[in-house]
GROMACS .gro file of C-alpha atoms in nm:
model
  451
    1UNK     CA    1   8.662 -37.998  -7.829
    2UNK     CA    2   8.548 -38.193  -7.544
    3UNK     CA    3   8.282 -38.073  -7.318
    4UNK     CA    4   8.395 -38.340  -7.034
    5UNK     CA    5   8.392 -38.188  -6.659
    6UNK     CA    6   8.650 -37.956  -6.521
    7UNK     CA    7   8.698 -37.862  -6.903
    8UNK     CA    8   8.668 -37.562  -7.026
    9UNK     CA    9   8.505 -37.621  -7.376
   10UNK     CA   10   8.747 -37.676  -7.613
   11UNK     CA   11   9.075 -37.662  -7.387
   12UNK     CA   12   9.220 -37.917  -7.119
   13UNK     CA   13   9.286 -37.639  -6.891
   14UNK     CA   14   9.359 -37.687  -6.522
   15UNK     CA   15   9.316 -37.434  -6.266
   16UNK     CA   16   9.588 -37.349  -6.035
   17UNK     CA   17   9.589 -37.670  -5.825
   18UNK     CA   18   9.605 -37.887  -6.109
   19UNK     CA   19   9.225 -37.962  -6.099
   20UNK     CA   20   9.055 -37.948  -6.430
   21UNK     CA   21   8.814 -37.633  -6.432
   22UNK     CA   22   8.459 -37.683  -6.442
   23UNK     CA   23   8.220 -37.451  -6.682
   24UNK     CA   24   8.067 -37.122  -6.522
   25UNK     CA   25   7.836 -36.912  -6.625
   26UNK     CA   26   7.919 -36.542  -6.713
   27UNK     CA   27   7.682 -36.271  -6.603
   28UNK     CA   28   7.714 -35.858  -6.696
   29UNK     CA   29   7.593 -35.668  -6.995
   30UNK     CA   30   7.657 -35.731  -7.384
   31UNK     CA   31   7.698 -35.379  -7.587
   32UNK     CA   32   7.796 -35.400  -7.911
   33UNK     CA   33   8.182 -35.295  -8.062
   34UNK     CA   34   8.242 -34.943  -8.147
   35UNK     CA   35   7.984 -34.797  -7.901
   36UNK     CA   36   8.071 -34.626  -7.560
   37UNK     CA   37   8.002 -34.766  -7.255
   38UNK     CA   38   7.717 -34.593  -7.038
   39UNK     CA   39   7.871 -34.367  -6.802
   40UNK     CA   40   7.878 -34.507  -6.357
   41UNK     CA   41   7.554 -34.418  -6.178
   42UNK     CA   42   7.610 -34.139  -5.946
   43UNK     CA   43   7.612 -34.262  -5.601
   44UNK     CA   44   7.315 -34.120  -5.367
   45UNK     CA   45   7.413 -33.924  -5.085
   46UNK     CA   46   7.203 -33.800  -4.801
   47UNK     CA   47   7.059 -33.438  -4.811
   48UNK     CA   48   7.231 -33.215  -4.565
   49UNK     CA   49   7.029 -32.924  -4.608
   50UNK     CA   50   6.703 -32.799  -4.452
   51UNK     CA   51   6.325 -32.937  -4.547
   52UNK     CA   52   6.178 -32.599  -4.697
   53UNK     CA   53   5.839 -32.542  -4.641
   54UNK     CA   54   5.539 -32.371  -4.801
   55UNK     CA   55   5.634 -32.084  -4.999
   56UNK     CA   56   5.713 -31.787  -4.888
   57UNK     CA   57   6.008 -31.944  -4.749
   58UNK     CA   58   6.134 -31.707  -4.454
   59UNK     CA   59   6.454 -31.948  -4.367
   60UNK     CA   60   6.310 -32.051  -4.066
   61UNK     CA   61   6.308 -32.405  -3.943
   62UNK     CA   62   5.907 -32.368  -3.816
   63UNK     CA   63   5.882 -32.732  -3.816
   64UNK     CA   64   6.108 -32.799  -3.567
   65UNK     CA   65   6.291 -33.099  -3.706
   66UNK     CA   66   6.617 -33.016  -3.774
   67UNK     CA   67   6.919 -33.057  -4.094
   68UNK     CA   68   6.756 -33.350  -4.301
   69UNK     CA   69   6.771 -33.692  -4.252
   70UNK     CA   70   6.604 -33.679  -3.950
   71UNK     CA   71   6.536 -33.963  -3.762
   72UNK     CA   72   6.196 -34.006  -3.929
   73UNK     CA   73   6.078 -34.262  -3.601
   74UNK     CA   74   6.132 -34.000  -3.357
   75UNK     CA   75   5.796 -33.815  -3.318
   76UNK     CA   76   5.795 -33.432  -3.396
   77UNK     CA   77   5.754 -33.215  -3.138
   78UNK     CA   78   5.437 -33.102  -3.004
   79UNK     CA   79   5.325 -32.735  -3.070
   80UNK     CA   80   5.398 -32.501  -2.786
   81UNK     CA   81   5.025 -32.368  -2.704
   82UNK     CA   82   4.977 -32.014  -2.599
   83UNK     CA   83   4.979 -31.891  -2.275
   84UNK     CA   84   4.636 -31.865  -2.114
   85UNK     CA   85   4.521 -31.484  -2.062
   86UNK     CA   86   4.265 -31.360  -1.773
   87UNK     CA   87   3.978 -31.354  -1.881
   88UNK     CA   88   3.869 -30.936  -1.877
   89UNK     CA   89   3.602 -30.860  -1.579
   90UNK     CA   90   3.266 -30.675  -1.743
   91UNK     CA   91   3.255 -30.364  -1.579
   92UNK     CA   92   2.954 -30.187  -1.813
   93UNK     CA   93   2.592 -30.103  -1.664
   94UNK     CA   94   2.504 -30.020  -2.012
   95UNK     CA   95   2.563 -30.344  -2.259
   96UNK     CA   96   2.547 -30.668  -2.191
   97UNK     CA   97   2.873 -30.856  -2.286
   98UNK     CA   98   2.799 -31.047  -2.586
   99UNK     CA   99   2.503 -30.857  -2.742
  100UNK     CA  100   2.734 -30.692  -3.007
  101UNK     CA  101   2.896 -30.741  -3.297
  102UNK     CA  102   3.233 -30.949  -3.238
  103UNK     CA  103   3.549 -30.714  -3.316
  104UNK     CA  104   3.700 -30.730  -3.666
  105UNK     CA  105   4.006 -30.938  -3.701
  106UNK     CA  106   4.320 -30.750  -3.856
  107UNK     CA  107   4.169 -30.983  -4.234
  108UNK     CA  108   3.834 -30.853  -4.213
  109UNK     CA  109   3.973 -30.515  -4.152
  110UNK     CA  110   4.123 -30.533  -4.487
  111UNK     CA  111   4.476 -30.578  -4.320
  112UNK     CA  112   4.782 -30.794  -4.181
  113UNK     CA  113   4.747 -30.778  -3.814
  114UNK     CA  114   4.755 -31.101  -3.603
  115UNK     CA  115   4.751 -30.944  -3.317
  116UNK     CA  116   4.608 -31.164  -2.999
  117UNK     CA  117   4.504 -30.829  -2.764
  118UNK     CA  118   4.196 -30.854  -2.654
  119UNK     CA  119   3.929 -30.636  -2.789
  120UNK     CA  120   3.878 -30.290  -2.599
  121UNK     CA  121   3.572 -30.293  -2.328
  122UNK     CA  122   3.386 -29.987  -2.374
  123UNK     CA  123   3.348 -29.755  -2.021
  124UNK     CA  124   3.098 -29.752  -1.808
  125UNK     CA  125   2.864 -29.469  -1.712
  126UNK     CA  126   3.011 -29.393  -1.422
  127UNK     CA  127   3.343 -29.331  -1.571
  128UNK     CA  128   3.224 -29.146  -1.926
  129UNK     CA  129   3.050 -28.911  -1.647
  130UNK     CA  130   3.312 -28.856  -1.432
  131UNK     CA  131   3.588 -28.801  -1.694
  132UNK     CA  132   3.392 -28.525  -1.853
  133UNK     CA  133   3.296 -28.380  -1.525
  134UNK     CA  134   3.746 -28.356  -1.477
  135UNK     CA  135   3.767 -28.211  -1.818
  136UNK     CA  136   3.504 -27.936  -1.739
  137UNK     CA  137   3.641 -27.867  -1.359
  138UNK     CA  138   4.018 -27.833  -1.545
  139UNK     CA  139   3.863 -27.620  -1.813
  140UNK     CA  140   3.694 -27.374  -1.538
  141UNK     CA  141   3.997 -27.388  -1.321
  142UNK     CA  142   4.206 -27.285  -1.602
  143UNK     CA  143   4.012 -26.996  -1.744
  144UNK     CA  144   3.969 -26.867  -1.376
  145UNK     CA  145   4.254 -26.846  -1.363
  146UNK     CA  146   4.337 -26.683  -1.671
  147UNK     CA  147   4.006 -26.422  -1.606
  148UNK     CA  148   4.207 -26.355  -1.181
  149UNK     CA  149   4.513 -26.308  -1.380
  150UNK     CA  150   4.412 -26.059  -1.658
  151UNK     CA  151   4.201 -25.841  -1.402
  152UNK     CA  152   4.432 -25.852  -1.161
  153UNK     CA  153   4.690 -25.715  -1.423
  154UNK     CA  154   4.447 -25.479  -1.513
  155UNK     CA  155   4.333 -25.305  -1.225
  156UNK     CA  156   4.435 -24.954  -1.115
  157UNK     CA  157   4.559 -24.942  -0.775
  158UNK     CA  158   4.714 -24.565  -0.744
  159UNK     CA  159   4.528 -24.439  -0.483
  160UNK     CA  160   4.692 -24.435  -0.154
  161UNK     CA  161   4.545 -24.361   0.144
  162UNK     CA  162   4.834 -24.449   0.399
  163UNK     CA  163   5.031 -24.169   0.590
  164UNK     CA  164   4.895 -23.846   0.767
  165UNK     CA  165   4.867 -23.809   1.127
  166UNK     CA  166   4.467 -23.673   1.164
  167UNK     CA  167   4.336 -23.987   1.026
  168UNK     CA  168   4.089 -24.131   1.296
  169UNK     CA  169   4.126 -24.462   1.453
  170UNK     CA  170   4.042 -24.795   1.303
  171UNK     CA  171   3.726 -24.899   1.438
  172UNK     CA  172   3.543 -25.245   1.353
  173UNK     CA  173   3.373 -25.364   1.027
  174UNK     CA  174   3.497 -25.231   0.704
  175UNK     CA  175   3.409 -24.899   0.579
  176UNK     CA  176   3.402 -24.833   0.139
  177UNK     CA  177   3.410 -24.505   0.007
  178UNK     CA  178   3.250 -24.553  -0.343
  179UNK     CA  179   3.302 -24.321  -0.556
  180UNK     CA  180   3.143 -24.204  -0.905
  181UNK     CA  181   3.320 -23.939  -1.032
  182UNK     CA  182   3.260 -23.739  -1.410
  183UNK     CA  183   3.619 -23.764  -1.511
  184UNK     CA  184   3.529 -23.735  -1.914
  185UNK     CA  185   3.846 -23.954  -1.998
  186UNK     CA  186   3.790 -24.233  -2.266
  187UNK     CA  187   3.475 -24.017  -2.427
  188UNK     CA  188   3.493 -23.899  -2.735
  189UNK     CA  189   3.340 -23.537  -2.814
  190UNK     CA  190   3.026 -23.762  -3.002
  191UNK     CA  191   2.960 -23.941  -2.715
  192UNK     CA  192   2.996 -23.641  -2.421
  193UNK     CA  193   2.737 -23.442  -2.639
  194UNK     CA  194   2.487 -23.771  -2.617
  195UNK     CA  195   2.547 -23.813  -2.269
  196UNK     CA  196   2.503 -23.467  -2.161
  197UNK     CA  197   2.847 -23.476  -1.970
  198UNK     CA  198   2.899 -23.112  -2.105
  199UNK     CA  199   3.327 -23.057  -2.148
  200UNK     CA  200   3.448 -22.893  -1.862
  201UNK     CA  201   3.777 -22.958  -1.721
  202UNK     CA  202   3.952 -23.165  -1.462
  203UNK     CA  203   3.728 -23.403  -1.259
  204UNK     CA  204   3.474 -23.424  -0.942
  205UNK     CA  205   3.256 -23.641  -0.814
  206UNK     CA  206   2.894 -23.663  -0.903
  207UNK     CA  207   2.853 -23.927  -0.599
  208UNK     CA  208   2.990 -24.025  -0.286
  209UNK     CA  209   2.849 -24.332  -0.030
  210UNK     CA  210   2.995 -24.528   0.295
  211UNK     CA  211   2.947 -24.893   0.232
  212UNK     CA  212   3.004 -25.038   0.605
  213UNK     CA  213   3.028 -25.436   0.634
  214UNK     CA  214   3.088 -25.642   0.951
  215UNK     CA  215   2.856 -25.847   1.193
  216UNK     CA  216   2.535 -25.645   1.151
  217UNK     CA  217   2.555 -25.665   0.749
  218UNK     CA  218   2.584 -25.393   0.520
  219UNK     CA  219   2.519 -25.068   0.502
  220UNK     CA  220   2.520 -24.794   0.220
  221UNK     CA  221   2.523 -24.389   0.373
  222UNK     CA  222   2.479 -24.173   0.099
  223UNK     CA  223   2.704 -23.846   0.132
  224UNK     CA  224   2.555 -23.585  -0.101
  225UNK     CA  225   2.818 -23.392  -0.272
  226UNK     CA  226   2.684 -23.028  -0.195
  227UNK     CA  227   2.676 -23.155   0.184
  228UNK     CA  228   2.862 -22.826   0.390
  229UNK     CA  229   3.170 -22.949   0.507
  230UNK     CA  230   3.531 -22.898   0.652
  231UNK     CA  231   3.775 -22.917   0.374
  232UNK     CA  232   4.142 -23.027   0.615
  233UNK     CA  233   4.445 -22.788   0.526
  234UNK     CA  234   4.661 -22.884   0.262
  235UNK     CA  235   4.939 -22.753   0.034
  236UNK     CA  236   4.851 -22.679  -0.296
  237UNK     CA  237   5.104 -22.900  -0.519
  238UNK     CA  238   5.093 -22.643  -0.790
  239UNK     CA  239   5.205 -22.303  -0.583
  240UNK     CA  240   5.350 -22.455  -0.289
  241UNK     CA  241   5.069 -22.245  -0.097
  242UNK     CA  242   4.926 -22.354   0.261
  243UNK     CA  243   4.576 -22.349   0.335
  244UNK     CA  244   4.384 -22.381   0.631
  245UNK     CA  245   4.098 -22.593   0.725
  246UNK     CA  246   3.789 -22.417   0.566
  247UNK     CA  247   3.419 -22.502   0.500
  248UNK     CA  248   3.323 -22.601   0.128
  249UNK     CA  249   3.103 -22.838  -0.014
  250UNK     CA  250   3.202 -23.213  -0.026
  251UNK     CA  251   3.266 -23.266  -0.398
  252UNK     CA  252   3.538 -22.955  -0.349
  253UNK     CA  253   3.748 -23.173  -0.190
  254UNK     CA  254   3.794 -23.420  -0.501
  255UNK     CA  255   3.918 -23.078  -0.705
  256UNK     CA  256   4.122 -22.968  -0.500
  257UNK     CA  257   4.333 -23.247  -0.396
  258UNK     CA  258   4.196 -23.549  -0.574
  259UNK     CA  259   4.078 -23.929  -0.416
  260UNK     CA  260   4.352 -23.858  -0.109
  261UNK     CA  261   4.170 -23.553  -0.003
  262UNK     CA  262   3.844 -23.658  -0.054
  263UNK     CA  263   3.939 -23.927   0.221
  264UNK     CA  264   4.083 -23.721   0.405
  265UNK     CA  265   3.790 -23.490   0.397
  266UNK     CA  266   3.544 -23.786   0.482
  267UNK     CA  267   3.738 -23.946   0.728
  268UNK     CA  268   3.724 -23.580   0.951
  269UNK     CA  269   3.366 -23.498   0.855
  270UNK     CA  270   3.223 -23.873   0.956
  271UNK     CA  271   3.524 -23.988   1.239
  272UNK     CA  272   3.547 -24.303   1.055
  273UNK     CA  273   3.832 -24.505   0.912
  274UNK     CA  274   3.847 -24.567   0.527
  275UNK     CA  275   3.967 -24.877   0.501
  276UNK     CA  276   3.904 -24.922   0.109
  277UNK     CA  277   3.870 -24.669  -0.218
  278UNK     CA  278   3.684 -24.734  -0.490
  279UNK     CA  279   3.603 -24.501  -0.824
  280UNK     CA  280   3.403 -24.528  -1.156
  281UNK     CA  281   3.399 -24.301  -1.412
  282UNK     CA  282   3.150 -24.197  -1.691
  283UNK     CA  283   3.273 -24.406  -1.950
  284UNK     CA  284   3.307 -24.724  -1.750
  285UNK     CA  285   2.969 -24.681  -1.612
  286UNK     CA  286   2.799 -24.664  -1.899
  287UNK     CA  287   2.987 -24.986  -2.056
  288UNK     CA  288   2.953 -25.170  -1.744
  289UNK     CA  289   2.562 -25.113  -1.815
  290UNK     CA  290   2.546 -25.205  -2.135
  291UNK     CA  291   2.787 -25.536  -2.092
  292UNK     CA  292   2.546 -25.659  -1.893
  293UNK     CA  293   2.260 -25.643  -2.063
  294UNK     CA  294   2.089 -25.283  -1.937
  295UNK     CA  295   1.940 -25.283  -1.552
  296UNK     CA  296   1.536 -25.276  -1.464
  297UNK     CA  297   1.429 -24.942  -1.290
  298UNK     CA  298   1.127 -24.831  -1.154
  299UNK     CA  299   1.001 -24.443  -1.183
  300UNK     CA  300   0.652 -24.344  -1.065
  301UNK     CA  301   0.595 -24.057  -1.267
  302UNK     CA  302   0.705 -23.911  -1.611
  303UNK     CA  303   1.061 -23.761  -1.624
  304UNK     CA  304   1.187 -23.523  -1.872
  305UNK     CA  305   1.515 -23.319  -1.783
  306UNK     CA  306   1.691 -23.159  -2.102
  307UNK     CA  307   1.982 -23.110  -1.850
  308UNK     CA  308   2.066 -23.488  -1.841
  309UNK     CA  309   1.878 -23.583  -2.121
  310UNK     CA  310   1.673 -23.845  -1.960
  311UNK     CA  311   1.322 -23.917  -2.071
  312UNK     CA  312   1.140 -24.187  -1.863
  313UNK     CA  313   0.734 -24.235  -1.882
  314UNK     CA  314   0.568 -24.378  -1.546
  315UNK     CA  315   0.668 -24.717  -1.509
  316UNK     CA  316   0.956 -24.996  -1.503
  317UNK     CA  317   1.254 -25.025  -1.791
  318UNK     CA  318   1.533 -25.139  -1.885
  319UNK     CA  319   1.786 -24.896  -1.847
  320UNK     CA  320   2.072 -24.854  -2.119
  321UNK     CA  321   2.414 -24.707  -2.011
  322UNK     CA  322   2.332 -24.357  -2.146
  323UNK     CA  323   1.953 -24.361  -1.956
  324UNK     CA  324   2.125 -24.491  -1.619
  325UNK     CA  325   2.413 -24.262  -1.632
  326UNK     CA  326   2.134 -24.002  -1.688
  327UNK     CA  327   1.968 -24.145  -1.402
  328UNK     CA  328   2.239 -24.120  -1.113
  329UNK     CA  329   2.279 -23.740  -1.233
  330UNK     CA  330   1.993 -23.570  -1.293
  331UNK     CA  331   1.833 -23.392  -0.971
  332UNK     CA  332   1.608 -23.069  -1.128
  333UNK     CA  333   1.307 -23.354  -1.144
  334UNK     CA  334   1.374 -23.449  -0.760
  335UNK     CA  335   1.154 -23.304  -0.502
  336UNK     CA  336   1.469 -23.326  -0.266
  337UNK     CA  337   1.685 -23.193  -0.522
  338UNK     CA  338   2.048 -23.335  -0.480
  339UNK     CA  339   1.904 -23.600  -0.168
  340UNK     CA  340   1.656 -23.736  -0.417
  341UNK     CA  341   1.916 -23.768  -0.644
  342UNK     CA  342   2.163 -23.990  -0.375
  343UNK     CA  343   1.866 -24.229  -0.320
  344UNK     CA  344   1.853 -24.291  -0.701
  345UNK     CA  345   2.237 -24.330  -0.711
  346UNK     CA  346   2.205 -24.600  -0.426
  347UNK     CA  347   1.918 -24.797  -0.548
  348UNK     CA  348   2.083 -24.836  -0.884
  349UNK     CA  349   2.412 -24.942  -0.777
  350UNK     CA  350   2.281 -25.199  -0.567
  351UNK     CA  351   2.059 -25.300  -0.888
  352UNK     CA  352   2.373 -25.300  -1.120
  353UNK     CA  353   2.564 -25.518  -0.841
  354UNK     CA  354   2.256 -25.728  -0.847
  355UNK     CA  355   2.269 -25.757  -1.237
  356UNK     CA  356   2.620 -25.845  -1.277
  357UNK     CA  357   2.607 -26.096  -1.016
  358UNK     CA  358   2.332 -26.290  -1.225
  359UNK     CA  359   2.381 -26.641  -1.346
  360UNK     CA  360   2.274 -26.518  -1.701
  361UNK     CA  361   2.584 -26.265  -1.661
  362UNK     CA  362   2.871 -26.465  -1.476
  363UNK     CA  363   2.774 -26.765  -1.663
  364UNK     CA  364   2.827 -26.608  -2.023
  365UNK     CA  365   3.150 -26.532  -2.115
  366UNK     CA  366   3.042 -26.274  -2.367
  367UNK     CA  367   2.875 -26.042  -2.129
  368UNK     CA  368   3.111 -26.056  -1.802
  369UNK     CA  369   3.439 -26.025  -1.973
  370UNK     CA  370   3.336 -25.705  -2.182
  371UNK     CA  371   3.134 -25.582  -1.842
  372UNK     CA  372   3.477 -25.689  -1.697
  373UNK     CA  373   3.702 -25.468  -1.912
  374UNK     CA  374   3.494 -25.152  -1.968
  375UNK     CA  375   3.460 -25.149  -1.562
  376UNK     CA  376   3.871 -25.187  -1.511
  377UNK     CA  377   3.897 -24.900  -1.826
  378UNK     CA  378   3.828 -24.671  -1.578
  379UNK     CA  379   3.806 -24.822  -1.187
  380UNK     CA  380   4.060 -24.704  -0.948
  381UNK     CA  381   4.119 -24.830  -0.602
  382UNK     CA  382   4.363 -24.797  -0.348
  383UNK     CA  383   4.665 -24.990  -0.349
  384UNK     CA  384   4.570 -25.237  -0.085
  385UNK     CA  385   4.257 -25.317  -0.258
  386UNK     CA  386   4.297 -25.682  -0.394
  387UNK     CA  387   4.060 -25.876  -0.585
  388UNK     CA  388   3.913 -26.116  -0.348
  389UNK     CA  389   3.812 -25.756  -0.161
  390UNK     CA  390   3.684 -25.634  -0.444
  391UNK     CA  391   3.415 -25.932  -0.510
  392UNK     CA  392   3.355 -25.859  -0.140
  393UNK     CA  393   3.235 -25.515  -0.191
  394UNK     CA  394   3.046 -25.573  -0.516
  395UNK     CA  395   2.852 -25.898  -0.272
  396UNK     CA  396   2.769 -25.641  -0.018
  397UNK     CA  397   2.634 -25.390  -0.265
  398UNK     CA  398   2.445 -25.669  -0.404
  399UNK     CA  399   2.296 -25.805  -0.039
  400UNK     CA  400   2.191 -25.433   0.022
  401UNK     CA  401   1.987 -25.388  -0.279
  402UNK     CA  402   1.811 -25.764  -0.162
  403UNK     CA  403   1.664 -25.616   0.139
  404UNK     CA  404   1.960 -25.811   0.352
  405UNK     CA  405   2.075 -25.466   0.449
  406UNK     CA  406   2.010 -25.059   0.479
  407UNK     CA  407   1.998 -24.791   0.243
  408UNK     CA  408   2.031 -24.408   0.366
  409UNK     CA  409   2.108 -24.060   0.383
  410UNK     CA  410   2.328 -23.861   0.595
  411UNK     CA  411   2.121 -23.695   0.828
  412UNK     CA  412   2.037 -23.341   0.719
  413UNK     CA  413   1.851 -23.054   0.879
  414UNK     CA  414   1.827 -22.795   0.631
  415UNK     CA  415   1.874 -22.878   0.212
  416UNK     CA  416   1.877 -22.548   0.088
  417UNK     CA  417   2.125 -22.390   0.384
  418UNK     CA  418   2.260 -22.062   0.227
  419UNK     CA  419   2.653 -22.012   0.216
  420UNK     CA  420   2.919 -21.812  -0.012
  421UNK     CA  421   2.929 -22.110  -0.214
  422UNK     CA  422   2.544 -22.095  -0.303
  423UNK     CA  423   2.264 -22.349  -0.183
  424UNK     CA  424   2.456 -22.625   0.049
  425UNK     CA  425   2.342 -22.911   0.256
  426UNK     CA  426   2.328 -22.857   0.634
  427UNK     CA  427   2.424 -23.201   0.851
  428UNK     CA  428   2.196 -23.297   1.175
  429UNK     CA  429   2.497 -23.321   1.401
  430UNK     CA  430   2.375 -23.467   1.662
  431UNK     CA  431   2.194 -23.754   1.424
  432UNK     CA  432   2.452 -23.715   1.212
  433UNK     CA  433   2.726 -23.856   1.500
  434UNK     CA  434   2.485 -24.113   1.609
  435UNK     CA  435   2.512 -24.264   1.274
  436UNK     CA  436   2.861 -24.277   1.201
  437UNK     CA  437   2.901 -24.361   1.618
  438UNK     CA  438   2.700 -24.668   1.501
  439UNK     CA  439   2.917 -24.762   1.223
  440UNK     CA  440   3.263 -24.761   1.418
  441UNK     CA  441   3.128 -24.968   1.655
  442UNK     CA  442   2.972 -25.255   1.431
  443UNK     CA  443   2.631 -25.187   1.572
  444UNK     CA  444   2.258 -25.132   1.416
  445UNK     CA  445   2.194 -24.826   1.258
  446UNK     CA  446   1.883 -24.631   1.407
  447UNK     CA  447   1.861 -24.332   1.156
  448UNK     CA  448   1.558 -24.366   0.953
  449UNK     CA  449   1.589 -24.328   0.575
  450UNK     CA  450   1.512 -23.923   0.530
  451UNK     CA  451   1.748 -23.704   0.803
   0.00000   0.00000   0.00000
């Protein structure tokens, strides 16, 4: 074959124009027969899906930079920084800011949390102080209100002393009639033989004052209940029978027609207006008493009466509910009988009122609330008698026994004055209308304390 140019080696070929072909070299691969060929490469396409980032993967794009490719010589975007906060004024007189501890993060708490709230500034004085002071005025307000509720619920207003045409005219000042009367109700038959109430019948009254209040202050008139008065007709509500206007003693008027005609006995003996009514029995005497925490007295001699059962050496104590209710009513140790027995009966009152108006009592729930309850047990008052004029009586009781007002007796001009009723008290009249002239008016009293 000849190798000349244009030839193909070994042929006198001519390409297509009739020009002899020239030699060319032959590139590719060389596999051997009988073996199969490798398969194509797989032609590279872009990725269309999203860069994922550092496991967990939430499917969020956090980066920012969209489906990949991206155009890698576009920068990435900046982070968005957080918005600035206000910084939080330091309002504490106490701690400095910055001497403490720094506030645990929601990792050193042993949590999650990234929360960015700022950490809580602790009050200042002024503030812990004055919040506790609202939650103590709320908590006072609120059992007031609860104590003016219950007591008001409580108290017995069936007297009433409205109606009647002989009642005298209204003058100025308020007059009280207090009453204490031995109604036995709420004693058992133990506790009447260790109080020496005895267990008769029905009920009277062991003691009987005026408490008059207005511009000159108070004043407390002991009426004693054997005074010789005039009883005011009446009809007997149990035989329909009229009686006339007769003398008795003053406690007969409570029998025979209860608190009304005791008023209306009062009212006709003294010519002035009861405005208020106010009663106390046994019982609730003695539990007041004893609520409270007993009441100082002052004797100045030795007293023994079997009749009341009250044994007192010379000397100052501090009177239980049995020895005060012993007190009021025992008379057969009195010089003055049944007059030294009123002054006791004032004096203590006013003591008791004192007592119970105490800081040590109002200010301890577990004394005024049971002094509270035994005294509504057995209080009755008239039906106009609310509670804001009750707390005024009980202050005026209490400003007489601190020397800011009088103490005193009716008038009387003969204690032993013989009648068919046996040994009575005789009024003064003339002193006696002076007094009581005195009181209607609103002016000082002049009557010394013995009539």
């Amino acid at each position: 074959m000849s190798d000349g140019p244009g030839m193909w080696p070994g042929t006198g070929r001519r390409d297509e124009d009739g020009e002899p072909r020239t030699s060319r070299a032959v590139t590719g691969r060389v596999w051997q027969s009988g073996t199969a060929p490798p398969p194509p490469p797989t032609p590279v396409r872009p990725y269309e899906g999203y860069i994922v980032g550092p496991y967990p993967y939430d499917g969020h794009d956090t980066a920012g930079l969209g489906p990949y490719p991206y155009d890698a010589a576009a920068p990435a975007p900046a982070p968005t920084p957080p918005p600035a906060q206000a910084p939080i004024p330091y309002d504490s007189p106490v701690d400095e800011p910055g001497s403490g501890p720094a506030p645990a993060t929601g990792s050193e708490r042993g949590g999650h949390s990234t929360s960015t709230r700022p950490p809580r500034v602790r009050p200042g004085r002024f503030r812990r102080v004055a919040r506790l002071l609202a939650v103590v005025l709320c908590a006072l307000v609120l059992t007031g209100a609860g104590t003016y509720a219950w007591a008001d619920f409580r108290l017995d207003r069936s007297v009433d002393l409205g109606g009647g045409t002989d009642r005298p005219p209204r003058g100025k000042g308020t007059n009280y009639l207090i009453v204490g009367s031995d109604g036995r109700d709420g004693l058992s038959e133990q506790a009447r033989k260790d109080l020496h109430t005895g267990t008769a019948g029905g009920s009277r009254t062991d003691s009987m004052m005026i408490l008059h209040t207005g511009a000159d202050g108070a004043t407390m008139v002991s009426l004693p209940r054997d005074s010789w008065v005039t009883i005011p007709s009446y009809v007997d509500p149990d035989t329909g029978k009229f009686h006339r206007a007769a003398k008795n003693k003053l406690n007969a008027a409570y029998s025979l027609g209860g608190p009304r005609m005791l008023t209306r006995t009062v009212e006709r003996n003294t010519g002035l207006r009861i405005d208020h009514y106010a009663e106390i029995g046994f019982a609730g005497f003695v539990g007041v008493v004893d609520a409270v925490g007993g009441v100082e007295m002052c004797v100045d001699r030795n007293i023994d009466d079997p009749k009341s059962g009250l044994r007192l050496r010379k000397g100052c104590h501090d009177l239980t509910g049995a020895q005060a209710l012993a007190f009021v009513r025992q008379r057969h140790q009195e010089a003055d009988g049944d007059l030294g027995r009123s002054r006791n009966q004032r004096k203590f009152l006013s003591a008791l009122a004192a007592r119970a108006a105490a800081p040590g009592v109002v200010l301890d729930p577990f004394r005024t609330y049971p002094a509270l309850g035994a005294g509504l047990d057995t209080l009755v008052v008239d039906k106009d008698m609310e509670l804001p004029r009750l707390l005024s009586l009980l202050q005026a009781m209490r400003s007489v026994s601190g020397g800011e007002g009088r103490q005193l007796t009716v008038p009387v001009v003969s204690p032993g004055f013989r009648t068919a009723g046996g040994s009575a008290l005789k009024w003064d009249g003339a002193k006696a209308r002076k007094l009581f002239g005195e009181l209607r008016t609103d002016r000082p009293v002049s009557a010394p304390e013995k009539g």
